[in-house]
Amino acid sequence: MDIVLDPPRGAGPVRLGMSLGEAVAAVSPWGPYEVEQDDDEKTIRTSCGPVRVDILLEEPGTSVTAVELWWPGEGRQSGVRVLLDGDDVFVTPAEDLFRRAAARGWTVDTSEPGYPFVPGVCLGFTRQTSQEVPRTAHGLPVHVTSVLVAGEHYYDFRLGDH
């Protein structure tokens, strides 16, 4: 199964702006899910095979604002691929992902090397793990460990645009 990232519109069957009920219906074929609530925010937690999926409903928790997918872990085989323009996000080396993003005309902000992101398109990546994995000369995992798809202005706060 493939989960296709479509920034800044969604990931797989989950579209930004969906209601809680619509998002649950979209992922219910994957299996069990939980809905967690923290103040006004909600998170739907589920998995597609070994890939963990968090669907965020923020500000004030009435519609999907972001979808984050988490790497299944070192050595875990998966029939699920998370694809960005044909690249398997958790298999393609991060530097290759970022180079291809730049070739598309996207700006990749690597000012925080463990948490690079693409503003405007609103893709965010994590390059942190406590597991023993191949690492770059700078100590970062060779591959990303999570990817977040969000709305167009999701990362404006990181750039100082409030």
mmCIF file of C-alpha atoms in Angstrom:
data_model
loop_
_atom_site.group_PDB
_atom_site.id
_atom_site.type_symbol
_atom_site.label_atom_id
_atom_site.label_comp_id
_atom_site.label_asym_id
_atom_site.label_seq_id
_atom_site.Cartn_x
_atom_site.Cartn_y
_atom_site.Cartn_z
ATOM 1 C CA MET A 1 0.000 0.000 0.000
ATOM 2 C CA ASP A 2 1.182 3.528 -0.755
ATOM 3 C CA ILE A 3 0.402 6.651 1.229
ATOM 4 C CA VAL A 4 0.948 9.507 -1.184
ATOM 5 C CA LEU A 5 1.893 12.869 0.293
ATOM 6 C CA ASP A 6 0.116 15.765 -1.402
ATOM 7 C CA PRO A 7 1.435 18.912 0.280
ATOM 8 C CA PRO A 8 -0.179 21.220 1.277
ATOM 9 C CA ARG A 9 -3.455 19.335 0.758
ATOM 10 C CA GLY A 10 -3.047 16.106 2.722
ATOM 11 C CA ALA A 11 -1.581 12.634 2.989
ATOM 12 C CA GLY A 12 -3.185 9.492 1.618
ATOM 13 C CA PRO A 13 -6.928 9.546 2.206
ATOM 14 C CA VAL A 14 -6.695 12.358 4.777
ATOM 15 C CA ARG A 15 -7.270 15.876 3.477
ATOM 16 C CA LEU A 16 -6.565 19.020 5.420
ATOM 17 C CA GLY A 17 -9.807 20.664 6.513
ATOM 18 C CA MET A 18 -11.651 17.360 7.046
ATOM 19 C CA SER A 19 -13.840 17.111 10.128
ATOM 20 C CA LEU A 20 -13.032 14.615 12.857
ATOM 21 C CA GLY A 21 -15.692 12.242 11.528
ATOM 22 C CA GLU A 22 -14.463 12.517 7.942
ATOM 23 C CA ALA A 23 -10.862 11.842 8.978
ATOM 24 C CA VAL A 24 -11.869 8.819 11.086
ATOM 25 C CA ALA A 25 -13.889 7.439 8.161
ATOM 26 C CA ALA A 26 -10.924 7.985 5.819
ATOM 27 C CA VAL A 27 -8.525 5.915 7.952
ATOM 28 C CA SER A 28 -10.919 3.365 9.439
ATOM 29 C CA PRO A 29 -10.029 0.783 6.743
ATOM 30 C CA TRP A 30 -6.500 0.740 8.229
ATOM 31 C CA GLY A 31 -7.777 -0.618 11.533
ATOM 32 C CA PRO A 32 -8.060 0.619 15.107
ATOM 33 C CA TYR A 33 -7.627 4.270 16.027
ATOM 34 C CA GLU A 34 -7.723 6.439 19.129
ATOM 35 C CA VAL A 35 -8.839 10.036 19.511
ATOM 36 C CA GLU A 36 -6.919 12.005 22.125
ATOM 37 C CA GLN A 37 -7.975 15.427 23.303
ATOM 38 C CA ASP A 38 -5.743 18.059 24.897
ATOM 39 C CA ASP A 39 -7.541 21.322 25.626
ATOM 40 C CA ASP A 40 -9.008 22.414 22.276
ATOM 41 C CA GLU A 41 -6.801 20.143 20.150
ATOM 42 C CA LYS A 42 -7.520 16.581 19.077
ATOM 43 C CA THR A 43 -5.246 13.914 17.625
ATOM 44 C CA ILE A 44 -6.372 10.792 15.819
ATOM 45 C CA ARG A 45 -3.701 8.112 16.292
ATOM 46 C CA THR A 46 -3.692 5.115 13.995
ATOM 47 C CA SER A 47 -1.340 2.993 11.933
ATOM 48 C CA CYS A 48 -1.174 1.891 8.348
ATOM 49 C CA GLY A 49 0.783 -1.318 8.716
ATOM 50 C CA PRO A 50 3.881 -0.407 10.738
ATOM 51 C CA VAL A 51 3.714 3.304 9.825
ATOM 52 C CA ARG A 52 2.245 5.329 12.699
ATOM 53 C CA VAL A 53 -0.065 8.144 11.634
ATOM 54 C CA ASP A 54 -1.062 11.140 13.760
ATOM 55 C CA ILE A 55 -3.849 13.311 12.392
ATOM 56 C CA LEU A 56 -3.866 16.694 14.111
ATOM 57 C CA LEU A 57 -6.966 18.810 14.606
ATOM 58 C CA GLU A 58 -5.682 22.037 16.111
ATOM 59 C CA GLU A 59 -7.078 25.504 16.735
ATOM 60 C CA PRO A 60 -9.797 24.672 18.072
ATOM 61 C CA GLY A 61 -9.772 21.002 17.065
ATOM 62 C CA THR A 62 -12.629 21.091 14.583
ATOM 63 C CA SER A 63 -10.767 20.234 11.370
ATOM 64 C CA VAL A 64 -7.568 18.501 10.252
ATOM 65 C CA THR A 65 -4.613 20.899 10.228
ATOM 66 C CA ALA A 66 -1.757 18.413 9.727
ATOM 67 C CA VAL A 67 -0.908 14.751 9.198
ATOM 68 C CA GLU A 68 2.320 13.284 10.562
ATOM 69 C CA LEU A 69 3.654 9.878 9.548
ATOM 70 C CA TRP A 70 6.312 8.088 11.570
ATOM 71 C CA TRP A 71 9.027 5.742 10.363
ATOM 72 C CA PRO A 72 8.304 2.151 11.386
ATOM 73 C CA GLY A 73 11.732 1.608 12.993
ATOM 74 C CA GLU A 74 15.104 0.157 12.229
ATOM 75 C CA GLY A 75 14.991 -3.161 10.436
ATOM 76 C CA ARG A 76 11.198 -3.302 10.154
ATOM 77 C CA GLN A 77 10.020 -4.417 6.771
ATOM 78 C CA SER A 78 6.936 -2.689 5.482
ATOM 79 C CA GLY A 79 4.552 -3.188 2.630
ATOM 80 C CA VAL A 80 3.552 0.446 3.175
ATOM 81 C CA ARG A 81 5.414 3.171 1.344
ATOM 82 C CA VAL A 82 5.105 6.875 2.117
ATOM 83 C CA LEU A 83 5.650 8.616 -1.211
ATOM 84 C CA LEU A 84 6.581 12.172 -2.108
ATOM 85 C CA ASP A 85 6.643 12.614 -5.880
ATOM 86 C CA GLY A 86 7.574 8.948 -6.239
ATOM 87 C CA ASP A 87 10.299 8.926 -3.573
ATOM 88 C CA ASP A 88 9.797 6.615 -0.595
ATOM 89 C CA VAL A 89 10.316 9.128 2.213
ATOM 90 C CA PHE A 90 11.614 6.614 4.754
ATOM 91 C CA VAL A 91 13.907 4.767 2.295
ATOM 92 C CA THR A 92 15.345 7.621 0.205
ATOM 93 C CA PRO A 93 18.313 9.305 1.924
ATOM 94 C CA ALA A 94 17.226 12.628 3.422
ATOM 95 C CA GLU A 95 19.808 14.648 1.508
ATOM 96 C CA ASP A 96 18.438 13.208 -1.755
ATOM 97 C CA LEU A 97 14.878 14.116 -0.701
ATOM 98 C CA PHE A 98 15.948 17.675 0.053
ATOM 99 C CA ARG A 99 17.944 17.994 -3.175
ATOM 100 C CA ARG A 100 14.922 16.832 -5.209
ATOM 101 C CA ALA A 101 12.674 19.250 -3.314
ATOM 102 C CA ALA A 102 15.025 22.107 -4.229
ATOM 103 C CA ALA A 103 14.957 20.951 -7.864
ATOM 104 C CA ARG A 104 11.145 21.369 -7.737
ATOM 105 C CA GLY A 105 11.679 24.980 -6.741
ATOM 106 C CA TRP A 106 10.957 24.432 -3.048
ATOM 107 C CA THR A 107 13.102 26.030 -0.355
ATOM 108 C CA VAL A 108 14.265 23.565 2.268
ATOM 109 C CA ASP A 109 15.016 25.257 5.584
ATOM 110 C CA THR A 110 17.729 23.253 7.342
ATOM 111 C CA SER A 111 18.561 25.885 9.967
ATOM 112 C CA GLU A 112 17.548 23.254 12.556
ATOM 113 C CA PRO A 113 19.230 20.182 11.013
ATOM 114 C CA GLY A 114 17.191 17.709 13.060
ATOM 115 C CA TYR A 115 13.916 19.335 11.976
ATOM 116 C CA PRO A 116 14.154 20.589 8.377
ATOM 117 C CA PHE A 117 11.018 21.910 6.708
ATOM 118 C CA VAL A 118 9.705 23.323 3.454
ATOM 119 C CA PRO A 119 7.765 26.545 4.132
ATOM 120 C CA GLY A 120 4.812 27.386 1.906
ATOM 121 C CA VAL A 121 4.486 23.767 0.785
ATOM 122 C CA CYS A 122 4.456 22.905 4.471
ATOM 123 C CA LEU A 123 6.362 19.700 4.703
ATOM 124 C CA GLY A 124 8.227 19.091 7.927
ATOM 125 C CA PHE A 125 10.731 16.345 8.596
ATOM 126 C CA THR A 126 12.345 14.853 11.666
ATOM 127 C CA ARG A 127 15.873 13.460 11.585
ATOM 128 C CA GLN A 128 16.108 12.281 15.191
ATOM 129 C CA THR A 129 16.063 8.797 16.686
ATOM 130 C CA SER A 130 17.643 7.022 19.622
ATOM 131 C CA GLN A 131 17.975 3.835 17.598
ATOM 132 C CA GLU A 132 21.271 2.647 16.177
ATOM 133 C CA VAL A 133 20.920 3.674 12.540
ATOM 134 C CA PRO A 134 23.304 4.758 9.794
ATOM 135 C CA ARG A 135 24.261 8.388 10.355
ATOM 136 C CA THR A 136 25.827 11.184 8.343
ATOM 137 C CA ALA A 137 29.193 12.730 9.171
ATOM 138 C CA HIS A 138 27.200 15.336 11.166
ATOM 139 C CA GLY A 139 25.553 12.640 13.315
ATOM 140 C CA LEU A 140 22.086 12.873 11.773
ATOM 141 C CA PRO A 141 20.195 9.759 10.686
ATOM 142 C CA VAL A 142 20.689 9.188 6.952
ATOM 143 C CA HIS A 143 16.907 8.904 6.538
ATOM 144 C CA VAL A 144 14.070 10.995 7.941
ATOM 145 C CA THR A 145 12.139 9.504 10.851
ATOM 146 C CA SER A 146 8.888 11.394 10.371
ATOM 147 C CA VAL A 147 7.200 13.627 7.842
ATOM 148 C CA LEU A 148 4.414 16.131 8.449
ATOM 149 C CA VAL A 149 2.085 17.570 5.807
ATOM 150 C CA ALA A 150 0.283 20.739 6.832
ATOM 151 C CA GLY A 151 -1.451 23.807 5.449
ATOM 152 C CA GLU A 152 0.357 26.520 3.544
ATOM 153 C CA HIS A 153 1.111 28.761 6.553
ATOM 154 C CA TYR A 154 1.733 26.092 9.208
ATOM 155 C CA TYR A 155 5.423 26.933 9.603
ATOM 156 C CA ASP A 156 5.134 30.722 9.483
ATOM 157 C CA PHE A 157 5.799 30.912 13.230
ATOM 158 C CA ARG A 158 9.223 29.315 12.674
ATOM 159 C CA LEU A 159 10.065 32.032 10.181
ATOM 160 C CA GLY A 160 8.878 34.812 12.467
ATOM 161 C CA ASP A 161 5.788 35.641 10.383
ATOM 162 C CA HIS A 162 2.946 35.940 12.881
#
